[in-house]
């Protein structure tokens, strides 16, 4: 069974640009969550999508957005990039059925560097 | 809001030493508790979990017991190996959905 796939693995962008990151969950999983990992703030929850609907949202500015497609693949977008957006962005997938927690499987992450 | 506090690292141990990484939490309701491990260059892997008070999660020689009275979920291992070197994260979930709240992580380095 293939794991969670995040693309690209590494990305370098310039301040003010926008970026789109992609996550393909494990087959059959309907929930996809996104996290930002930085040395200063640690792991912070961005948002969760379940069956194409945002189910939970963290405390990030509106520059951070996401969506989920009918095949459960998810994308997150960051507009008007700032230096502080440099981070490892992790995606996690789970079955997520019935609103109950099921084990989350994480991808290897996308390392975003903003210069 | 929910929060998780874990001991500062890095923790450096000799192989076969006993490991304890402290974790305490603050949460509304009754959270499920988790330990995740992150190896260099990798994403997070679930190490163990406990979903109700007094439950003991265990995996690969690691154990943690859900203590509601002390709001704690300390990670222990009786004899660490060099291959256990990684960053360990304590986390919780409350309510529905899959919003994990993480601690800051504790780096463990095991030396020969």
Tab-separated table of C-alpha atoms in Angstrom:
chain	number	residue	atom	x	y	z
A	1	UNK	CA	0.000	0.000	0.000
A	2	UNK	CA	1.531	3.312	-1.053
A	3	UNK	CA	2.076	5.883	1.660
A	4	UNK	CA	1.286	9.566	1.735
A	5	UNK	CA	3.011	11.369	-1.113
A	6	UNK	CA	3.878	15.037	-0.959
A	7	UNK	CA	5.220	16.981	-3.896
A	8	UNK	CA	7.511	18.672	-4.385
A	9	UNK	CA	9.967	17.673	-1.646
A	10	UNK	CA	11.873	20.948	-1.809
A	11	UNK	CA	10.901	24.390	-3.008
A	12	UNK	CA	12.586	27.772	-3.061
A	13	UNK	CA	10.426	30.840	-3.606
A	14	UNK	CA	10.863	34.587	-3.431
A	15	UNK	CA	9.005	36.870	-1.050
A	16	UNK	CA	5.693	37.976	-2.488
A	17	UNK	CA	5.252	34.936	-4.696
A	18	UNK	CA	2.667	32.258	-4.151
A	19	UNK	CA	3.140	28.511	-3.869
A	20	UNK	CA	1.021	25.386	-4.162
A	21	UNK	CA	1.890	22.164	-2.385
A	22	UNK	CA	0.309	18.827	-3.160
A	23	UNK	CA	-0.584	15.806	-1.047
A	24	UNK	CA	-1.833	12.425	-2.238
A	25	UNK	CA	-3.264	10.452	0.681
A	26	UNK	CA	-3.264	6.719	1.178
A	27	UNK	CA	-5.829	5.051	-1.030
A	28	UNK	CA	-9.206	4.949	0.707
A	29	UNK	CA	-8.377	7.713	3.154
A	30	UNK	CA	-10.800	10.628	3.073
A	31	UNK	CA	-9.235	12.983	5.616
A	32	UNK	CA	-6.199	15.109	4.856
A	33	UNK	CA	-4.623	17.471	7.393
A	34	UNK	CA	-1.815	19.962	6.941
A	35	UNK	CA	0.773	21.056	9.493
A	36	UNK	CA	3.562	23.612	9.484
A	37	UNK	CA	6.782	22.684	11.261
A	38	UNK	CA	9.335	25.349	12.187
A	39	UNK	CA	12.181	25.369	14.731
A	40	UNK	CA	10.587	28.278	16.597
A	41	UNK	CA	6.901	27.331	16.626
A	42	UNK	CA	7.126	23.564	16.342
A	43	UNK	CA	4.265	21.688	14.699
A	44	UNK	CA	1.164	23.763	14.119
A	45	UNK	CA	-2.120	22.628	12.611
A	46	UNK	CA	-3.177	24.448	9.474
A	47	UNK	CA	-6.413	22.781	8.381
A	48	UNK	CA	-8.163	19.478	7.774
A	49	UNK	CA	-10.271	18.427	4.830
A	50	UNK	CA	-12.715	15.556	4.817
A	51	UNK	CA	-14.703	14.587	1.744
A	52	UNK	CA	-13.819	17.875	0.019
A	53	UNK	CA	-14.992	20.019	2.964
A	54	UNK	CA	-12.829	21.889	5.439
A	55	UNK	CA	-13.603	20.284	8.797
A	56	UNK	CA	-11.099	22.044	11.064
A	57	UNK	CA	-8.991	25.159	10.765
A	58	UNK	CA	-5.987	26.408	12.705
A	59	UNK	CA	-4.941	29.950	13.518
A	60	UNK	CA	-3.198	30.977	10.334
A	61	UNK	CA	-3.814	34.076	8.215
A	62	UNK	CA	-6.005	33.938	5.153
A	63	UNK	CA	-2.908	33.728	2.934
A	64	UNK	CA	-2.946	30.034	3.756
A	65	UNK	CA	-5.677	28.125	2.000
A	66	UNK	CA	-6.383	24.612	0.914
A	67	UNK	CA	-8.727	22.389	-0.966
A	68	UNK	CA	-9.489	18.747	-1.479
A	69	UNK	CA	-10.517	17.060	-4.675
A	70	UNK	CA	-13.006	14.263	-5.217
A	71	UNK	CA	-10.162	11.707	-5.270
A	72	UNK	CA	-9.104	12.973	-1.790
A	73	UNK	CA	-5.904	14.548	-3.074
A	74	UNK	CA	-5.311	17.884	-1.416
A	75	UNK	CA	-3.464	21.057	-2.193
A	76	UNK	CA	-2.488	23.927	0.020
A	77	UNK	CA	-1.694	27.360	-1.270
A	78	UNK	CA	0.242	30.168	0.334
A	79	UNK	CA	-0.046	33.577	-1.289
A	80	UNK	CA	2.185	36.615	-0.845
A	81	UNK	CA	4.967	34.598	0.707
A	82	UNK	CA	6.866	35.979	3.683
A	83	UNK	CA	10.268	34.937	5.005
A	84	UNK	CA	8.521	33.498	8.059
A	85	UNK	CA	6.653	31.013	5.876
A	86	UNK	CA	9.870	29.054	5.449
A	87	UNK	CA	9.069	25.703	7.028
A	88	UNK	CA	8.511	22.011	6.552
A	89	UNK	CA	4.890	21.463	5.538
A	90	UNK	CA	3.556	18.071	6.508
A	91	UNK	CA	0.459	16.369	5.227
A	92	UNK	CA	-1.314	13.598	7.125
A	93	UNK	CA	-4.007	11.286	5.856
A	94	UNK	CA	-6.451	9.124	7.755
A	95	UNK	CA	-9.678	7.295	7.164
A	96	UNK	CA	-11.324	9.949	9.290
A	97	UNK	CA	-14.729	8.365	9.143
A	98	UNK	CA	-17.649	9.463	11.258
A	99	UNK	CA	-15.853	12.410	12.836
A	100	UNK	CA	-13.787	10.103	15.026
A	101	UNK	CA	-10.033	10.045	15.168
A	102	UNK	CA	-8.298	7.309	13.241
A	103	UNK	CA	-4.547	6.942	12.914
A	104	UNK	CA	-2.901	9.680	10.900
A	105	UNK	CA	-0.138	8.726	8.475
A	106	UNK	CA	2.301	11.487	7.615
A	107	UNK	CA	4.121	12.217	4.400
A	108	UNK	CA	7.792	13.190	4.280
A	109	UNK	CA	6.891	16.830	3.892
A	110	UNK	CA	7.678	19.687	1.549
A	111	UNK	CA	10.556	21.899	2.618
A	112	UNK	CA	9.700	25.464	1.584
A	113	UNK	CA	12.374	28.125	1.681
A	114	UNK	CA	11.396	31.738	1.085
A	115	UNK	CA	14.228	34.080	0.107
B	1	UNK	CA	-7.154	26.012	24.394
B	2	UNK	CA	-5.501	22.642	24.318
B	3	UNK	CA	-1.767	22.448	24.920
B	4	UNK	CA	1.019	19.920	25.421
B	5	UNK	CA	4.193	20.497	27.390
B	6	UNK	CA	7.159	18.192	27.052
B	7	UNK	CA	10.614	18.256	28.520
B	8	UNK	CA	13.281	20.249	26.790
B	9	UNK	CA	15.938	18.431	24.873
B	10	UNK	CA	18.291	17.346	23.674
B	11	UNK	CA	18.518	14.231	25.772
B	12	UNK	CA	21.754	12.270	25.396
B	13	UNK	CA	21.932	8.707	26.695
B	14	UNK	CA	24.266	5.771	26.440
B	15	UNK	CA	23.012	2.650	24.727
B	16	UNK	CA	20.982	0.398	27.065
B	17	UNK	CA	20.144	3.300	29.402
B	18	UNK	CA	16.618	3.920	30.685
B	19	UNK	CA	14.631	6.618	28.931
B	20	UNK	CA	11.920	8.894	30.281
B	21	UNK	CA	10.506	11.826	28.338
B	22	UNK	CA	7.960	13.786	30.331
B	23	UNK	CA	4.726	15.021	28.784
B	24	UNK	CA	1.845	16.859	30.432
B	25	UNK	CA	-1.245	18.274	28.821
B	26	UNK	CA	-4.100	20.713	29.213
B	27	UNK	CA	-7.294	19.913	27.377
B	28	UNK	CA	-11.022	20.399	27.448
B	29	UNK	CA	-12.921	17.160	27.561
B	30	UNK	CA	-11.210	13.816	27.385
B	31	UNK	CA	-8.347	13.773	24.907
B	32	UNK	CA	-6.721	10.862	23.161
B	33	UNK	CA	-2.949	10.948	23.652
B	34	UNK	CA	-0.137	10.028	21.283
B	35	UNK	CA	3.596	9.804	20.924
B	36	UNK	CA	5.034	10.384	17.463
B	37	UNK	CA	8.633	9.927	16.358
B	38	UNK	CA	10.453	11.803	13.605
B	39	UNK	CA	13.684	10.440	12.160
B	40	UNK	CA	16.002	12.828	10.281
B	41	UNK	CA	14.568	13.875	6.939
B	42	UNK	CA	11.335	12.000	7.514
B	43	UNK	CA	7.747	12.734	8.380
B	44	UNK	CA	6.150	11.679	11.652
B	45	UNK	CA	5.360	8.101	12.586
B	46	UNK	CA	2.873	7.115	15.251
B	47	UNK	CA	4.768	5.346	18.025
B	48	UNK	CA	1.932	4.618	20.445
B	49	UNK	CA	-1.398	5.915	21.657
B	50	UNK	CA	-3.897	5.763	24.518
B	51	UNK	CA	-7.510	6.791	24.237
B	52	UNK	CA	-8.755	6.757	27.826
B	53	UNK	CA	-7.524	7.140	31.389
B	54	UNK	CA	-5.231	4.369	32.684
B	55	UNK	CA	-4.704	2.974	29.191
B	56	UNK	CA	-1.117	1.968	28.471
B	57	UNK	CA	0.156	2.361	24.935
B	58	UNK	CA	3.165	0.308	23.921
B	59	UNK	CA	5.232	-0.350	20.818
B	60	UNK	CA	8.841	-1.347	20.041
B	61	UNK	CA	9.715	-1.418	23.751
B	62	UNK	CA	8.312	2.063	24.383
B	63	UNK	CA	5.452	2.555	26.840
B	64	UNK	CA	3.299	5.414	28.082
B	65	UNK	CA	0.367	5.418	30.504
B	66	UNK	CA	-2.513	7.893	30.301
B	67	UNK	CA	-2.693	9.464	33.769
B	68	UNK	CA	-5.775	11.630	34.075
B	69	UNK	CA	-5.098	12.621	37.697
B	70	UNK	CA	-1.728	14.142	36.798
B	71	UNK	CA	-2.648	14.984	33.167
B	72	UNK	CA	0.487	13.212	32.028
B	73	UNK	CA	1.602	10.754	29.362
B	74	UNK	CA	5.302	10.138	29.978
B	75	UNK	CA	7.245	8.053	27.461
B	76	UNK	CA	9.543	5.320	28.796
B	77	UNK	CA	11.841	2.672	27.426
B	78	UNK	CA	13.884	0.310	29.508
B	79	UNK	CA	16.924	0.011	27.230
B	80	UNK	CA	17.501	2.465	24.393
B	81	UNK	CA	19.438	1.709	21.222
B	82	UNK	CA	21.387	3.947	18.865
B	83	UNK	CA	18.592	3.441	16.344
B	84	UNK	CA	16.156	5.179	18.734
B	85	UNK	CA	17.898	8.503	18.085
B	86	UNK	CA	15.155	10.787	16.778
B	87	UNK	CA	12.812	13.573	17.814
B	88	UNK	CA	9.817	12.502	19.907
B	89	UNK	CA	6.558	14.443	19.964
B	90	UNK	CA	3.749	14.134	22.459
B	91	UNK	CA	0.334	15.049	21.032
B	92	UNK	CA	-3.365	15.036	21.780
B	93	UNK	CA	-6.718	15.166	20.035
B	94	UNK	CA	-10.016	16.261	21.558
B	95	UNK	CA	-13.408	16.051	19.947
B	96	UNK	CA	-14.013	14.923	16.418
B	97	UNK	CA	-11.805	15.363	13.424
B	98	UNK	CA	-8.075	14.972	13.164
B	99	UNK	CA	-6.624	18.162	14.636
B	100	UNK	CA	-3.517	17.098	16.529
B	101	UNK	CA	-1.998	19.457	19.108
B	102	UNK	CA	1.728	18.756	19.479
B	103	UNK	CA	4.336	19.439	22.096
B	104	UNK	CA	7.584	21.091	21.062
B	105	UNK	CA	9.399	17.818	20.595
B	106	UNK	CA	12.326	16.260	22.457
B	107	UNK	CA	15.452	15.274	20.592
B	108	UNK	CA	16.974	12.021	21.774
B	109	UNK	CA	20.543	11.063	20.960
B	110	UNK	CA	21.776	7.622	21.935
B	111	UNK	CA	25.516	6.983	21.914
B	112	UNK	CA	27.518	3.771	22.029
